[in-house]
Structure formats: structure tokens, C-alpha cells
Short mmCIF file of C-alpha atoms in Angstrom, two decimals:
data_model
loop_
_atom_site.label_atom_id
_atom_site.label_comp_id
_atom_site.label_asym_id
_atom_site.label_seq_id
_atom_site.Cartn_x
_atom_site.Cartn_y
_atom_site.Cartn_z
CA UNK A 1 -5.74 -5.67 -6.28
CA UNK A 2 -3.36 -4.76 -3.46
CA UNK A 3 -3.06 -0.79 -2.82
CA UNK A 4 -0.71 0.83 -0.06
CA UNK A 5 -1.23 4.49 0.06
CA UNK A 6 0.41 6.86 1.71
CA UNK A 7 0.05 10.15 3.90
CA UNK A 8 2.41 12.49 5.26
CA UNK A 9 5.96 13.95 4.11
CA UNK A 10 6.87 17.52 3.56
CA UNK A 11 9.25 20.07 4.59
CA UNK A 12 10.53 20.31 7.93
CA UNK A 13 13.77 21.90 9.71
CA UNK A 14 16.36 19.93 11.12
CA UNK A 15 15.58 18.45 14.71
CA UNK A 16 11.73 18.47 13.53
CA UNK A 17 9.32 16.00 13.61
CA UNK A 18 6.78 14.16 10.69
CA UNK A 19 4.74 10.99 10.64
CA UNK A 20 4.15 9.26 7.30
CA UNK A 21 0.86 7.01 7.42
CA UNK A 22 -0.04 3.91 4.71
CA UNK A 23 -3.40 2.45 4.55
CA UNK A 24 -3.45 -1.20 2.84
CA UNK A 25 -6.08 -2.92 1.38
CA UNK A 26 -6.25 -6.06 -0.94
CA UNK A 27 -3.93 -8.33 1.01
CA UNK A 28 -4.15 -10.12 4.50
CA UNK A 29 -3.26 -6.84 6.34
CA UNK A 30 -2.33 -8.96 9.56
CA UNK A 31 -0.26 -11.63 8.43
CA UNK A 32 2.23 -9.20 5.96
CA UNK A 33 5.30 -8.15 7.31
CA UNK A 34 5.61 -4.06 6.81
CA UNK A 35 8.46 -1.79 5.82
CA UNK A 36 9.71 1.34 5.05
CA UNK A 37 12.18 1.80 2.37
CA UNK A 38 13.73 5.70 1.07
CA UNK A 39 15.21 6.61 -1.82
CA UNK A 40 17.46 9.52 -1.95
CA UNK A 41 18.48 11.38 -4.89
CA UNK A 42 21.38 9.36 -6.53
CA UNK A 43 20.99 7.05 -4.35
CA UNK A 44 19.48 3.62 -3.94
CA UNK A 45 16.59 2.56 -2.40
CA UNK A 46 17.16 1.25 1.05
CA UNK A 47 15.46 -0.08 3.97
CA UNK A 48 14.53 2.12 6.70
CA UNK A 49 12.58 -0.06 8.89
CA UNK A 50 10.59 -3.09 9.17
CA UNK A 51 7.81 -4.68 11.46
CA UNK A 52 6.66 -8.74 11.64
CA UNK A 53 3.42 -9.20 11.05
CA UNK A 54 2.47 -9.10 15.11
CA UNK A 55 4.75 -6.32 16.18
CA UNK A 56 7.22 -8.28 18.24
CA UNK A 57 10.29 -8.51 15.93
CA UNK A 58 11.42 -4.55 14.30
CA UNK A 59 14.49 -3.69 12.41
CA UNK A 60 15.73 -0.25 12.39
CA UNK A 61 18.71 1.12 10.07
CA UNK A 62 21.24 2.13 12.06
CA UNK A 63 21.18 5.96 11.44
CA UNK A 64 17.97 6.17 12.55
CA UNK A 65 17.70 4.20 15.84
CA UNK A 66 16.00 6.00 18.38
CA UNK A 67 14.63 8.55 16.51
CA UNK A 68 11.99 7.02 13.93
CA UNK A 69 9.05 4.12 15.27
CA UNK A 70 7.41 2.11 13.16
CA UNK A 71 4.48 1.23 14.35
CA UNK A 72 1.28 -1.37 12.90
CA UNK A 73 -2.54 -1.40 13.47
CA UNK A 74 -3.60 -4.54 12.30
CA UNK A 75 -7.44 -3.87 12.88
CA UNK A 76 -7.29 -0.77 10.65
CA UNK A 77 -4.51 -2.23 8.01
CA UNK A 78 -2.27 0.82 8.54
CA UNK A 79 1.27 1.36 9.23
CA UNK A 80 2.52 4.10 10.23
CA UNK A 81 6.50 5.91 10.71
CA UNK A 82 7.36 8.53 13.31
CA UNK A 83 10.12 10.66 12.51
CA UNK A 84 11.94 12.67 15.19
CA UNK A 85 14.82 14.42 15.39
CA UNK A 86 14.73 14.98 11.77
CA UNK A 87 18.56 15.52 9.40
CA UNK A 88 18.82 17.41 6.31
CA UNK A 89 20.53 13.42 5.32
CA UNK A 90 16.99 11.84 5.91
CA UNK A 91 15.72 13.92 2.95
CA UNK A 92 14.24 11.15 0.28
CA UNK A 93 11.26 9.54 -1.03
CA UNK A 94 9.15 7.26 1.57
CA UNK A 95 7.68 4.29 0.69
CA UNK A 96 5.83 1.82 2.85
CA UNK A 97 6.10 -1.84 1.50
CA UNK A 98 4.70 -5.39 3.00
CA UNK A 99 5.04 -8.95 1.83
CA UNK A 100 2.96 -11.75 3.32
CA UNK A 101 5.12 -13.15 6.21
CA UNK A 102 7.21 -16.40 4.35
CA UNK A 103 6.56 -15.33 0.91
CA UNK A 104 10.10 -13.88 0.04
CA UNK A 105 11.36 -9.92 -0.84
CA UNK A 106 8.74 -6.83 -0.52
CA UNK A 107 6.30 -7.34 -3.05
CA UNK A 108 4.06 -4.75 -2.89
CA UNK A 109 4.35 -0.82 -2.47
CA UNK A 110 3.30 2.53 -1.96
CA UNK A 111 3.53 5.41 -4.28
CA UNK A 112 6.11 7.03 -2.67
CA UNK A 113 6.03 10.50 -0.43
CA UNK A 114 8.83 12.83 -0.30
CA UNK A 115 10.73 14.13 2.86
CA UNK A 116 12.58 16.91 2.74
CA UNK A 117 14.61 18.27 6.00
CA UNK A 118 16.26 21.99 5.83
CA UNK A 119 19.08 22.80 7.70
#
């Protein structure tokens, strides 16, 4: 049975920082490609960022470039996402997500942590 769980979220002001952590287990940790979808109120789910399974190839959405890393420890099947420079506009559910690397769409996901940035 495949679990991602997640750590992390909360309130912050604007311009503030939070890291959201997911710990996998159940699935070949090392060759899954990792994301990072969020769902805003109203809103559809969208992708935030995404990791290959070795690190070397990332996507970032374009609002947050250069202020949220996604980052991958293969040896401890986590992923994490650093968020800096925080906007009341990033406020949403979090979810991590992987999919083994050449298997199609996100499969599997986490239970969802909510961000929420003040102004």
C-alpha cells in the first residue's frame, strides 16, 4: 500500500517562509518522479513543482520561480518544498504526489496540508 504523508503548512505573513515535508513508503521511492500540486479555494488543482526521479531535471510554475525548491532524499524516501518569500496568492492546500518514472499522470498522493499567507 503506497502512503505519502505530509508535514508542514500553517499560517505565515507575507514575505515569510515554510517548508512542507512528505515521507513515502510502499513504492520504489528512487525511481518515482515527485511533485507538488495546490489547490486553492475555487480553484483547480495545479502543479507547483516537480522533480525526476535523480534530481537533475525540475519544473517550477512560473509564479513561483526563485522562491520555492523542491528538493528529494532518495535514501530517506522524502521530498520536501521550501517556500520563501511567501504571497497571500500562494494560500491553498499542498499536496506532494509521485508516479514511477514512465508510468503516465501522478498516481499517488498525499493528504493534503493547508497554506495560508496573511497580508
Amino acid at each position: 500500500q503506497v502512503q505519502l504523508v505530509e508535514s508542514g503548512g500553517g499560517l505565515v505573513q507575507a514575505g515569510g517562509s515554510l517548508s512542507l515535508s512528505c515521507a513515502a513508503s510502499g513504492l520504489t521511492f528512487r525511481t518515482s518522479i515527485v511533485g507538488w500540486f495546490r489547490q486553492a479555494p475555487g480553484k483547480a488543482r495545479e502543479l507547483v513543482a516537480r522533480m525526476s526521479w535523480n534530481g537533475d531535471t525540475t519544473y517550477y510554475k512560473d509564479s513561483v520561480k526563485g522562491r520555492f525548491t523542491i528538493s528529494r532524499d532518495n535514501g530517506k524516501n522524502t521530498m520536501s518544498l521550501q517556500m520563501n518569500s511567501l504571497k497571500p496568492e500562494d494560500t491553498a492546500v499542498y499536496y506532494c504526489a509521485a508516479v514511477q518514472t514512465g508510468t503516465g499522470s501522478f498516481k499517488y498522493w498525499g493528504q493534503g496540508t493547508q497554506v495560508t499567507v496573511s497580508s
